[in-house]
Amino acid sequence: MSADDAAPMLVFATSDKGGTGRSVTSCNIAYRLALHGLDVAYVDFDFGSPTAGALFEIGHAERGITDDRGMHSYLRGNTGEPRRLIVGRETDRPQLRRDAPGAGQLVLFPGDLGGAEFGCDNAMVARGTALFAQLLSEFAVVIVDLSAGRSVALEIALRATASTMLAHRAHRWLVFHRWTRQHVLAAGGLVHGQHGLIKTGAIWDRQRDKLLTVEKSEQARLASMRCVRTAVAASDWTHTVDRPAQAAWLKEQANALRELATANGIGAAMVLGQTPIEPMLQWREQLILDADVNAGLADPATVAAYTDLARRLTVPTTWDIE
Ligand SMILES: Nc1ncnc2c1ncn2[C@@H]1O[C@H](COP(=O)(O)OP(=O)(O)O)[C@@H](O)[C@H]1O
Ligand SMILES: [Mg+2]
């Protein structure tokens, strides 16, 4: 991963359910990418809950901004220039304000305070598409945090990536889910279901290009997707030796879950990586800095997981397409 080795990348962060760790994990990936020298845009497309500002500890944008220049206003056509917040300048967190040597710029495009979900129309799709194209010309990685489920945000993203303007640009999809039965079933449905990412994406692709076969389009969509398993419990149960029944049960469940994921088309081959349960994040949604590890507050494995996700996201070998 370096600042100049790859084409700009548009990354959509999705999940079927809320509370999957999509925003926290995406923000931490964005931060790690910036530390590695990449200019990164983080676009808050979670229209029902525009809280990305809180994760970067930007107090005045904790739940969206108030000057009617957030994402909601931009997509509705109320402003041509959405607000940009340079995280290193706007954050209240002192360690984030210090310029790390060689780091790229991390810029948040926040939502509007009080902004809510809205209906989708062609003009909104056009504005979203234009914004993504513009950001791809400025940033190495553009991460778009989408509202959960089959939302308007998702529709804009699917239609934008099917458009003539963006179809041939690198776009990637990360599907975040917890490592439980319900989350695995939900995430499998979001990827492969009748109204899921692949089938819906292919419908829009074929509206652009009538000669494209369903198979080809679905194949390309699938190849652009990976899952991220969040807050995964440790699989080391040596501490339960006193309770062998529990250890045996946990092992059995872990195996069953792996099988369920594979049966639902989101097995190991589809996984970009996973994050461990991080106590800090169980109490507070935030970036995990190296300083948190050095102070003995955060688990080193958490930072290792985010660094690894950032690396895998940007190395070409992860994506067997193009
Ligand atoms: N690795 C982790 N360990 C423990 N808690 C986590 C982890 N990742 C995320 N969380 C917590 O899970 C909750 C949901 O995360 P969030 O990113 O807000 O989900 P989403 O954006 O999918 O709704 C938050 O309280 C967050 O701090
Ligand atoms: Mg979120």
XYZ file of C-alpha atoms and ligand atoms in Angstrom:
350
model
C 0.000 0.000 0.000
C 1.549 3.287 -1.035
C 0.403 6.702 -2.083
C 0.987 6.308 -5.783
C 0.629 2.682 -6.819
C -3.031 2.271 -7.652
C -6.005 3.777 -9.401
C -8.362 5.728 -7.157
C -10.837 3.444 -5.487
C -14.477 3.965 -4.579
C -15.449 1.827 -1.592
C -19.024 1.355 -0.427
C -19.489 0.259 3.180
C -22.763 -1.646 3.490
C -24.566 -3.882 5.942
C -27.953 -5.498 6.090
C -28.482 -4.654 9.724
C -27.622 -1.626 11.848
C -25.109 -1.897 14.655
C -22.815 -4.179 12.673
C -19.696 -2.092 13.235
C -19.837 -0.735 9.685
C -19.119 2.904 10.581
C -16.570 2.306 13.314
C -14.642 -0.193 11.208
C -14.809 1.952 8.053
C -13.579 5.044 9.912
C -10.696 3.092 11.352
C -9.807 1.716 7.923
C -9.955 5.254 6.504
C -7.648 6.469 9.260
C -5.141 3.655 8.633
C -5.147 4.379 4.889
C -4.441 8.045 5.555
C -1.593 7.130 7.931
C -0.088 5.206 5.028
C 0.007 8.331 2.926
C -3.208 8.044 0.970
C -5.641 10.941 0.629
C -8.947 9.572 1.850
C -12.493 10.932 1.630
C -15.088 9.590 4.058
C -18.608 10.290 2.850
C -21.479 9.953 5.317
C -24.295 8.353 3.327
C -26.049 7.018 6.411
C -28.953 9.391 5.942
C -30.993 8.196 8.910
C -28.071 8.512 11.326
C -25.374 10.920 10.067
C -22.974 10.465 12.954
C -19.581 10.007 11.311
C -18.465 13.298 12.919
C -18.640 11.624 16.328
C -16.230 8.885 15.297
C -13.637 11.443 14.251
C -14.437 13.410 17.426
C -15.524 16.522 15.577
C -17.736 18.039 18.282
C -19.564 20.538 16.092
C -20.514 17.790 13.617
C -21.228 14.985 16.069
C -24.671 14.303 14.643
C -24.307 16.139 11.342
C -23.677 19.782 10.463
C -26.037 22.742 10.726
C -25.206 25.005 7.761
C -27.353 23.130 5.208
C -24.317 21.987 3.252
C -24.283 18.345 4.378
C -24.916 15.290 2.218
C -28.690 15.551 2.552
C -28.640 19.151 1.271
C -26.243 18.298 -1.530
C -28.283 15.357 -2.823
C -31.483 17.396 -2.657
C -29.847 20.071 -4.800
C -29.790 22.730 -2.062
C -26.039 23.213 -2.342
C -23.624 22.510 -5.173
C -20.611 22.244 -2.858
C -20.983 19.844 0.059
C -19.092 20.758 3.228
C -15.673 19.224 3.745
C -14.206 18.777 7.188
C -10.489 18.111 7.308
C -10.318 15.701 10.229
C -6.855 16.778 11.434
C -8.068 20.384 11.684
C -11.580 19.928 13.017
C -11.181 17.097 15.493
C -11.227 17.705 19.238
C -8.809 14.852 19.805
C -5.293 16.281 20.313
C -3.418 13.220 18.997
C -5.394 13.413 15.753
C -4.523 17.077 15.273
C -0.830 16.375 15.110
C 0.394 15.795 11.583
C 1.818 12.299 11.294
C 4.843 12.391 8.968
C 3.950 11.177 5.498
C 0.248 10.895 6.241
C -2.343 11.726 3.605
C -5.358 13.941 4.111
C -8.470 12.531 5.734
C -11.572 14.514 4.815
C -15.104 13.946 6.114
C -18.159 14.812 4.052
C -20.771 14.960 6.812
C -24.554 14.686 6.717
C -26.977 17.368 7.927
C -28.033 17.540 11.576
C -31.610 16.305 11.755
C -31.350 14.990 8.208
C -33.423 11.869 7.647
C -34.010 9.187 5.050
C -35.695 10.506 1.901
C -37.098 9.211 -1.380
C -34.766 8.636 -4.308
C -35.123 10.340 -7.687
C -33.022 10.524 -10.848
C -31.635 13.945 -9.959
C -30.292 12.597 -6.657
C -28.646 9.679 -8.407
C -27.054 12.116 -10.870
C -25.763 14.321 -8.029
C -24.394 11.315 -6.132
C -22.687 10.050 -9.277
C -21.147 13.458 -10.004
C -19.874 13.712 -6.435
C -18.240 10.269 -6.529
C -16.582 11.077 -9.880
C -15.320 14.393 -8.519
C -13.915 12.764 -5.356
C -12.182 10.059 -7.401
C -10.261 12.830 -9.136
C -9.089 14.223 -5.798
C -8.636 11.281 -3.440
C -6.878 7.905 -3.608
C -9.680 6.200 -1.693
C -13.283 7.339 -1.298
C -15.190 5.473 1.414
C -18.964 5.870 1.360
C -20.742 4.739 4.535
C -24.223 3.683 3.375
C -27.424 3.431 5.449
C -28.146 -0.152 6.471
C -30.275 -2.460 4.344
C -31.998 -1.772 1.044
C -31.942 1.975 1.551
C -32.016 5.010 -0.727
C -28.290 5.357 -0.060
C -27.804 1.848 -1.426
C -29.925 2.576 -4.481
C -27.895 5.700 -5.273
C -24.660 3.701 -4.895
C -25.830 0.813 -7.093
C -27.125 3.130 -9.802
C -24.046 5.373 -9.668
C -21.692 2.428 -10.119
C -23.812 1.212 -13.057
C -23.644 4.614 -14.759
C -21.552 5.360 -17.825
C -19.551 7.815 -15.728
C -18.461 5.296 -13.080
C -18.975 1.766 -14.446
C -15.358 1.536 -15.513
C -13.859 3.058 -12.399
C -12.681 0.785 -9.581
C -15.553 0.293 -7.149
C -15.529 -2.078 -4.214
C -18.190 -3.185 -1.781
C -17.586 -4.158 1.801
C -20.404 -5.973 3.577
C -20.067 -5.690 7.339
C -21.629 -8.214 9.672
C -21.295 -9.595 13.152
C -20.203 -13.176 13.480
C -23.533 -14.668 14.582
C -26.157 -16.813 12.848
C -28.637 -13.979 12.276
C -25.987 -11.639 10.941
C -24.533 -14.271 8.630
C -27.978 -15.014 7.172
C -28.701 -11.296 6.788
C -25.376 -10.514 5.130
C -25.686 -13.521 2.795
C -29.099 -12.212 1.746
C -27.770 -8.702 1.167
C -25.085 -10.036 -1.159
C -26.887 -12.852 -2.980
C -30.629 -12.351 -2.341
C -33.309 -11.521 -4.869
C -33.152 -7.806 -4.006
C -29.515 -7.952 -2.964
C -26.395 -6.167 -4.158
C -25.491 -8.508 -6.996
C -28.904 -8.949 -8.614
C -29.975 -5.336 -8.225
C -26.575 -4.088 -9.392
C -26.828 -6.280 -12.492
C -30.276 -4.899 -13.329
C -28.882 -1.349 -13.338
C -25.762 -2.458 -15.249
C -27.974 -3.880 -17.987
C -29.965 -0.678 -18.211
C -26.720 1.033 -19.174
C -25.529 -1.719 -21.510
C -28.202 -3.903 -23.059
C -25.580 -6.229 -24.571
C -24.150 -7.160 -21.190
C -25.285 -10.644 -20.125
C -26.757 -11.214 -16.672
C -23.953 -13.703 -15.915
C -21.169 -11.294 -16.823
C -22.652 -8.453 -14.879
C -23.344 -10.585 -11.795
C -19.850 -12.053 -11.958
C -18.253 -8.611 -12.005
C -20.458 -7.417 -9.147
C -19.568 -10.485 -7.061
C -15.867 -10.018 -7.739
C -16.048 -6.463 -6.386
C -17.463 -7.556 -3.006
C -15.945 -8.776 0.231
C -17.245 -9.260 3.751
C -15.820 -7.956 6.995
C -16.664 -9.867 10.150
C -16.672 -7.527 13.120
C -16.168 -7.980 16.860
C -15.463 -11.681 16.467
C -15.073 -13.533 19.773
C -11.735 -15.237 20.349
C -11.674 -18.852 19.270
C -9.221 -19.770 21.994
C -11.255 -21.440 24.699
C -8.440 -22.644 26.909
C -9.850 -20.476 29.682
C -12.932 -22.681 29.719
C -11.044 -25.895 30.558
C -12.956 -25.996 33.819
C -16.124 -26.219 31.801
C -15.437 -28.687 29.007
C -19.110 -28.747 28.078
C -18.949 -25.043 27.305
C -15.744 -25.378 25.305
C -17.252 -28.211 23.265
C -20.429 -26.231 22.633
C -18.491 -23.148 21.519
C -16.376 -25.212 19.165
C -19.438 -26.808 17.661
C -21.106 -23.411 17.156
C -17.980 -21.971 15.559
C -17.879 -24.820 13.066
C -21.597 -24.538 12.364
C -21.226 -20.806 11.764
C -18.398 -21.310 9.301
C -20.530 -23.841 7.436
C -23.510 -21.512 7.470
C -21.395 -18.683 6.028
C -20.133 -20.930 3.232
C -23.639 -22.226 2.495
C -24.813 -18.615 2.230
C -22.069 -17.610 -0.181
C -20.030 -15.560 2.282
C -17.442 -18.136 3.315
C -13.699 -17.676 3.651
C -13.124 -16.813 -0.028
C -15.422 -13.806 0.340
C -13.840 -12.454 3.521
C -11.557 -9.430 3.471
C -10.804 -9.805 7.167
C -12.210 -9.587 10.647
C -11.865 -7.519 13.788
C -11.594 -8.829 17.335
C -13.829 -7.653 20.170
C -12.223 -4.423 21.356
C -13.203 -3.361 24.892
C -12.745 0.350 24.082
C -15.278 0.049 21.262
C -17.754 -1.733 23.476
C -17.933 1.463 25.518
C -17.342 4.179 22.954
C -17.417 4.541 19.163
C -14.082 6.026 18.085
C -10.825 5.707 16.165
C -8.302 3.429 17.814
C -4.942 5.181 17.635
C -1.488 3.712 18.125
C -1.394 6.000 21.178
C -4.278 3.986 22.652
C -2.267 0.803 22.272
C 0.878 2.432 23.667
C -1.075 3.663 26.679
C -2.253 0.112 27.305
C -5.882 1.064 26.593
C -6.502 -0.757 23.320
C -5.625 -4.255 22.284
C -2.745 -4.344 19.737
C -4.734 -6.969 17.803
C -7.395 -4.345 17.078
C -4.963 -1.969 15.406
C -3.381 -4.926 13.595
C -6.816 -5.889 12.273
C -7.590 -2.384 10.948
C -4.136 -2.082 9.395
C -4.582 -5.442 7.730
C -8.050 -4.556 6.414
C -6.654 -1.307 4.972
C -3.803 -3.163 3.316
C -5.978 -5.907 1.848
C -8.482 -3.391 0.581
C -5.829 -1.623 -1.476
C -3.629 -4.456 -2.761
C -4.670 -5.449 -6.299
C -4.333 -9.176 -5.570
C -7.399 -9.011 -3.329
C -9.550 -8.160 -6.324
C -9.375 -10.735 -9.090
C -11.057 -8.364 -11.521
C -9.958 -6.040 -14.335
N -14.343 -4.658 17.181
C -15.311 -4.220 17.998
N -15.369 -4.640 19.284
C -16.356 -4.210 20.102
N -17.310 -3.359 19.741
C -17.314 -2.897 18.476
C -16.314 -3.305 17.528
N -16.565 -2.684 16.353
C -17.649 -1.915 16.551
N -18.101 -2.034 17.827
C -19.257 -1.335 18.436
O -20.462 -1.811 17.849
C -21.433 -0.780 17.847
C -22.003 -0.617 16.444
O -20.987 -0.125 15.600
P -21.301 0.923 14.439
O -20.053 1.142 13.685
O -22.003 2.114 14.977
O -22.328 0.051 13.569
P -23.146 0.410 12.243
O -22.469 1.564 11.578
O -23.106 -0.841 11.450
O -24.540 0.734 12.698
C -20.738 0.472 18.347
O -21.066 0.679 19.688
C -19.270 0.146 18.171
O -18.437 0.853 19.066
Mg -23.149 3.539 11.350
